[in-house]
Amino acid sequence: MSRRLTIKVAILAVLIVVSMVCMGVLLASMQDNLSLEDANEEIRLEQEDLPGLLETAQQETTENTTTFDDVYRSKAATIAFMANNNVGFELTDAKMAEYRDLMGVDNVIVVDREGKVLAQAQESYANFSYKRYNQLRTCFETGKPSQGMEVFFADQNKGYRYYADAIDDEKMVVVGQDPASLDALVAETGSLESILRNISVGQTGYVMAVSAQDYTVLYSPDASLVGADAFDRGLTVDELEEGYLGWIDFNGQRFYAGVSHIDTTYYVSMVPESDIVASRNITLAVILFIFFSVMATVILYGIFVSREDEKRGYNPENYLNVGPLRFNKAIGRKAIILSFLGFLAVILVTFYMQTLFALSSESVRGKELTNDMQSTITRVNKQADELTAISDERYLNKAQVAAYILDRNPELATKEKLQELSDALMVEYAYVFDQNGTAFASNSPYATFSLSEDPEDQTYEFRQLLSGVDYVVQEPMADELTGQLRQYVGYTLRNADGSPNGFVELSIRSERLERMLSTVQIENILDGVKVGAGGFAFAVSKADQTFAYYPDETVVGKNALQAGMAESQLKDGYSDFVTINGERLYATSLETDDYYVYVAEPESSLMNNRVPLTVATGVGGLICQIIIFLLVTLSTRRPMGAKGAETEAALKAKLEEGADPEQLLAAEEAEEERMFDVVMPSGRVTKTESAASRWLYRSLRWGERSAEQRLLTVVKVLITIFALTVCVAVIFNDRFFPPDSVFNYILGGEWQKGLNVFAVTACLMIACVVMVLTMLLRQLLRLLASVFGARGETMCRLVSSFIKYACIIGMVYYCLMVIGIDTTTLLASAGILSIAISFGAKELVADILSGLFIIFEGEFRVGDIISVGSRSGTVMEIGIRTTKINDGNGNIIIVRNSEVSNVVNMTKESSFAACDLQIEYGESLVRVENVLEKEFPNIRERLSSIEEGPFYRGVVSLADNSVVIRIVAQCAEQNRAPLERDLRREMKLIFDRYDINIPYPQVVVHEPKEFKKATAAEQMRADRFREEQKEASRNIIDDDNDFDLVEDSSRR
């Protein structure tokens, strides 16, 4: 390479580095800004929602505590009611134990005003004479059950909540209950952990709580950090301030965070840097690789052409003078095409990657939001079910207590007493029914009515109680008149003998249960859900495919299909675009028992960032391409000539170093032997590789290739690098990417199958993996072919060809499946189509089957010398459809496998020379066999081409005028014909020497001949000779016993 070209190469290399750095910085900064904008929006939305979540949790805790307290205040009031209404009340420990079991509490205690225990179900840890229990004594002044108070007994490591109601002016009943169930409920619904664990920021981000008083961590997904000093873990005072938004370091990890201060707690919304960087890095890596490939392609092509000009001399017709410079038209014509295609590639890849980045990020976020909604729906339903179950249990206990009271004092079945009882039980109404199902007492305005006999009516269910069923608990249902939620519970009244005697029914209106059940409604769950900028959630009813909830109320109730959605979009796990009322949304779906729930974001808000970044990349790439194009095509003027001065100097240097001029000339001629000029149909003259060279396993040397071939090699290398990188990333994705990354999302296949950006990306990934694996397998087969013999190379070539086509067919099949085509239907259609075109395709099938039979039956192998009809040569390749034969003159004969017939294979490891001899019928066969035994060793000595034998194969036929015997000898294939001639000569001489006649056509009137008779000794020797020859020639196998050249499968 000349000095000038070396300097140009160095300048271009520096330019590539500078361009890559500048483009990388530009793209990284813009991509970071886009990612941070998304993170800012996520943090802002979380900070806006957090106060409401905290307030809701506080209300939940208050309501849970109030509900819990009311239940046990009611139990205390009920016992006080029984004490004052002649229900068998006694101040004994046994009666208190009975009330404890009846009420389902931990302890029932009766104490006087001073706190002295008068009776108790079990020993109490509390000393009620202490002033700390004065809150219980408020029941004497208010006439109502006291508020609950909780006491923790450190020595017992146990806590109790106590509730009291006055029996009279001197005594009160106290109910004690372990608050563990209340504590668990509060922890589940109202604690910081219960609130923040369901909040996600970005893909894997979260909200951390830090105390504003002592700066300890109050909540973190990592439980080991709870209680740790936030400053010791990396936070600073400046960062832990209201409204802070920026980067922080915490516990050795970097986050993008926003801080909000609510009451006495800092809430830090944190997005891991890996979330922002991971997708950005993939996008940048792909764009920069394409950008580098485009620049490298243009530059290297210019260098290759310039190098050829130096070797062959500068043709003035290829240059255009531009002042002191000259423009290389040969380079310029193709460089401008390469540059333009490269520019388009950079633009398209940038736009494609931005689309992929935006949609995949939205898909991941949508999946997280749907999972969050699923958790919310599950959690709310669970809470509603638990609250319903708890309410059923508590209300049933109230009905049981009411029945207990009325069984012991039926006179209480009056409106006034039932009102008192309802107040004590904290229920709305109480009804008492007789054994005929007629209500005869109630504190309700509707005091008298009978149970319906219509199974569809609400009261019919309670007829079970008249048959002796202990209780009935109805599901809560809306009142027909007021619409308020009510629940009815009935418990059987019994006579002294246990027989049914009517029942008591309680009507309960629980506002707490009503509010909880209302939160289960889909509109309450989805209302307020925010997705990015302008996104929202909506739901479609599975029953009638109408919108059950939509932010635009005018859409609610409309049919989803009529609004623009498709039937295929109404399913679980859908993740793609939908159109509703002309608006295109990117939606991710979730299927519940009753609805298809979607989180959606308008396409405009998702894609508005693609154009600026694509334009910036395109402008930057265009500037770099123009600079590179000018540097590659322009150079300073220099003398023209047949050979460049640098080339001549290099040749002179080689000669001075002692190089043989004839060897240099031979090398140049060898280069031209494989490469030569051809005229294309367009008239363009280009270099091509000879036909014989194309089928070799040996590639062209770098110096033998043209500039275009070198460029093609570079492109192949770049594609291989890209494919290898993708393949490694696919195989080891768990090590390189987080589970919720864009890369893993695409590999997971959770996106909607169809012609979309995810399907295209998945197809590219599988294509890269298949290409790399195919390349590795075929290279391995090449190595194996170089180790094994001819048959091994034949098998390796066939397997290599099979792998290539099988991989292509399998990859196409997979890609069709990925883009949403029903491959089962496609295969069925292909079967029908194959029948229709069977006559047209029969030759293709015949070629393929014939090729397989040729290989596996071993008719010939690569390297064998064969003759097919009038064509002969050396087998170069046996493919799926054709066999290629080199005729020795540089021509490649391509024969369809189905046409390969009557093959003569002349390159077997061993062959046989056969000699058939005729003797007269009157000749003694025994004497002839004795002669052969005697002369065979002499024949072996005289004929050196014999490898084994000769062997006597016996009588092969009885002809019209002679007995035919056969002599064979094993030899090399190339010696077979000469050896047959030598064998015939030797046998003729032996027969002459021993006066053994060989019949020939003649007319004899009568001349009887005297034949020599075999002696007894000769007879014995002949018998022994035949047996020896049979044993010696046992391994000589000939399929048809004729020792001809064809149709023999095994010769050794």
PDB file of C-alpha atoms in Angstrom, residues 12-102:
ATOM      1  CA  LEU A  12     -10.664   7.802   7.404  1.00  0.00           C
ATOM      2  CA  ALA A  13     -10.121   5.601  10.462  1.00  0.00           C
ATOM      3  CA  VAL A  14      -9.903   8.687  12.681  1.00  0.00           C
ATOM      4  CA  LEU A  15     -13.028  10.048  11.025  1.00  0.00           C
ATOM      5  CA  ILE A  16     -14.914   6.841  11.798  1.00  0.00           C
ATOM      6  CA  VAL A  17     -13.899   7.044  15.459  1.00  0.00           C
ATOM      7  CA  VAL A  18     -14.839  10.713  15.738  1.00  0.00           C
ATOM      8  CA  SER A  19     -18.158  10.137  13.940  1.00  0.00           C
ATOM      9  CA  MET A  20     -19.024   7.205  16.163  1.00  0.00           C
ATOM     10  CA  VAL A  21     -18.249   9.180  19.313  1.00  0.00           C
ATOM     11  CA  CYS A  22     -20.235  12.232  18.183  1.00  0.00           C
ATOM     12  CA  MET A  23     -23.190  10.158  17.043  1.00  0.00           C
ATOM     13  CA  GLY A  24     -23.105   8.107  20.250  1.00  0.00           C
ATOM     14  CA  VAL A  25     -23.077  11.205  22.441  1.00  0.00           C
ATOM     15  CA  LEU A  26     -25.891  12.808  20.441  1.00  0.00           C
ATOM     16  CA  LEU A  27     -28.100   9.720  20.510  1.00  0.00           C
ATOM     17  CA  ALA A  28     -27.354   8.928  24.155  1.00  0.00           C
ATOM     18  CA  SER A  29     -28.210  12.443  25.312  1.00  0.00           C
ATOM     19  CA  MET A  30     -31.437  12.550  23.319  1.00  0.00           C
ATOM     20  CA  GLN A  31     -32.430   9.040  24.385  1.00  0.00           C
ATOM     21  CA  ASP A  32     -31.668   9.867  28.024  1.00  0.00           C
ATOM     22  CA  ASN A  33     -33.806  12.977  27.795  1.00  0.00           C
ATOM     23  CA  LEU A  34     -36.678  10.946  26.387  1.00  0.00           C
ATOM     24  CA  SER A  35     -36.287   8.279  29.072  1.00  0.00           C
ATOM     25  CA  LEU A  36     -36.048  10.876  31.840  1.00  0.00           C
ATOM     26  CA  GLU A  37     -39.156  12.615  30.533  1.00  0.00           C
ATOM     27  CA  ASP A  38     -41.021   9.326  30.862  1.00  0.00           C
ATOM     28  CA  ALA A  39     -39.557   8.795  34.320  1.00  0.00           C
ATOM     29  CA  ASN A  40     -40.549  12.333  35.367  1.00  0.00           C
ATOM     30  CA  GLU A  41     -44.088  11.681  34.208  1.00  0.00           C
ATOM     31  CA  GLU A  42     -44.225   8.391  36.099  1.00  0.00           C
ATOM     32  CA  ILE A  43     -42.908  10.008  39.275  1.00  0.00           C
ATOM     33  CA  ARG A  44     -45.294  12.945  38.976  1.00  0.00           C
ATOM     34  CA  LEU A  45     -48.271  10.650  38.610  1.00  0.00           C
ATOM     35  CA  GLU A  46     -47.229   8.567  41.594  1.00  0.00           C
ATOM     36  CA  GLN A  47     -46.701  11.648  43.737  1.00  0.00           C
ATOM     37  CA  GLU A  48     -50.128  12.958  42.784  1.00  0.00           C
ATOM     38  CA  ASP A  49     -51.796   9.672  43.689  1.00  0.00           C
ATOM     39  CA  LEU A  50     -49.863   9.024  46.898  1.00  0.00           C
ATOM     40  CA  PRO A  51     -51.738  11.456  49.243  1.00  0.00           C
ATOM     41  CA  GLY A  52     -55.054   9.951  48.200  1.00  0.00           C
ATOM     42  CA  LEU A  53     -53.723   6.439  48.782  1.00  0.00           C
ATOM     43  CA  LEU A  54     -52.457   7.399  52.237  1.00  0.00           C
ATOM     44  CA  GLU A  55     -55.762   9.047  53.124  1.00  0.00           C
ATOM     45  CA  THR A  56     -57.698   6.021  51.885  1.00  0.00           C
ATOM     46  CA  ALA A  57     -55.480   3.721  53.935  1.00  0.00           C
ATOM     47  CA  GLN A  58     -56.007   5.882  57.019  1.00  0.00           C
ATOM     48  CA  GLN A  59     -59.761   5.777  56.500  1.00  0.00           C
ATOM     49  CA  GLU A  60     -59.519   2.037  56.034  1.00  0.00           C
ATOM     50  CA  THR A  61     -57.683   1.686  59.333  1.00  0.00           C
ATOM     51  CA  THR A  62     -60.204   3.892  61.142  1.00  0.00           C
ATOM     52  CA  GLU A  63     -63.146   1.997  59.709  1.00  0.00           C
ATOM     53  CA  ASN A  64     -61.619  -1.385  60.502  1.00  0.00           C
ATOM     54  CA  THR A  65     -60.934  -0.299  64.084  1.00  0.00           C
ATOM     55  CA  THR A  66     -64.398   1.209  64.501  1.00  0.00           C
ATOM     56  CA  THR A  67     -66.057  -1.890  63.058  1.00  0.00           C
ATOM     57  CA  PHE A  68     -64.018  -4.155  65.322  1.00  0.00           C
ATOM     58  CA  ASP A  69     -64.836  -2.038  68.392  1.00  0.00           C
ATOM     59  CA  ASP A  70     -68.537  -1.842  67.558  1.00  0.00           C
ATOM     60  CA  VAL A  71     -68.763  -5.623  67.367  1.00  0.00           C
ATOM     61  CA  TYR A  72     -67.410  -6.084  70.878  1.00  0.00           C
ATOM     62  CA  ARG A  73     -69.214  -3.038  72.327  1.00  0.00           C
ATOM     63  CA  SER A  74     -72.357  -4.721  71.050  1.00  0.00           C
ATOM     64  CA  LYS A  75     -71.425  -7.930  72.820  1.00  0.00           C
ATOM     65  CA  ALA A  76     -70.969  -6.079  76.103  1.00  0.00           C
ATOM     66  CA  ALA A  77     -74.310  -4.300  75.640  1.00  0.00           C
ATOM     67  CA  THR A  78     -76.030  -7.606  74.853  1.00  0.00           C
ATOM     68  CA  ILE A  79     -74.786  -9.214  78.069  1.00  0.00           C
ATOM     69  CA  ALA A  80     -75.960  -6.167  80.007  1.00  0.00           C
ATOM     70  CA  PHE A  81     -79.346  -6.491  78.294  1.00  0.00           C
ATOM     71  CA  MET A  82     -79.567 -10.137  79.362  1.00  0.00           C
ATOM     72  CA  ALA A  83     -78.645  -9.203  82.921  1.00  0.00           C
ATOM     73  CA  ASN A  84     -81.573  -6.782  83.080  1.00  0.00           C
ATOM     74  CA  ASN A  85     -84.229  -8.850  81.276  1.00  0.00           C
ATOM     75  CA  ASN A  86     -84.551 -12.116  83.153  1.00  0.00           C
ATOM     76  CA  VAL A  87     -82.626 -14.334  80.782  1.00  0.00           C
ATOM     77  CA  GLY A  88     -81.027 -16.458  83.456  1.00  0.00           C
ATOM     78  CA  PHE A  89     -78.225 -14.075  84.341  1.00  0.00           C
ATOM     79  CA  GLU A  90     -76.069 -15.130  87.349  1.00  0.00           C
ATOM     80  CA  LEU A  91     -72.945 -13.644  88.894  1.00  0.00           C
ATOM     81  CA  THR A  92     -70.963 -16.854  88.614  1.00  0.00           C
ATOM     82  CA  ASP A  93     -67.833 -17.786  86.778  1.00  0.00           C
ATOM     83  CA  ALA A  94     -69.711 -20.620  85.064  1.00  0.00           C
ATOM     84  CA  LYS A  95     -72.319 -18.253  83.644  1.00  0.00           C
ATOM     85  CA  MET A  96     -69.584 -15.930  82.471  1.00  0.00           C
ATOM     86  CA  ALA A  97     -67.897 -18.866  80.721  1.00  0.00           C
ATOM     87  CA  GLU A  98     -71.229 -19.685  79.085  1.00  0.00           C
ATOM     88  CA  TYR A  99     -71.533 -16.084  77.841  1.00  0.00           C
ATOM     89  CA  ARG A 100     -67.931 -16.163  76.627  1.00  0.00           C
ATOM     90  CA  ASP A 101     -68.634 -19.188  74.458  1.00  0.00           C
ATOM     91  CA  LEU A 102     -71.973 -17.797  73.313  1.00  0.00           C
TER      92      LEU A 102
END
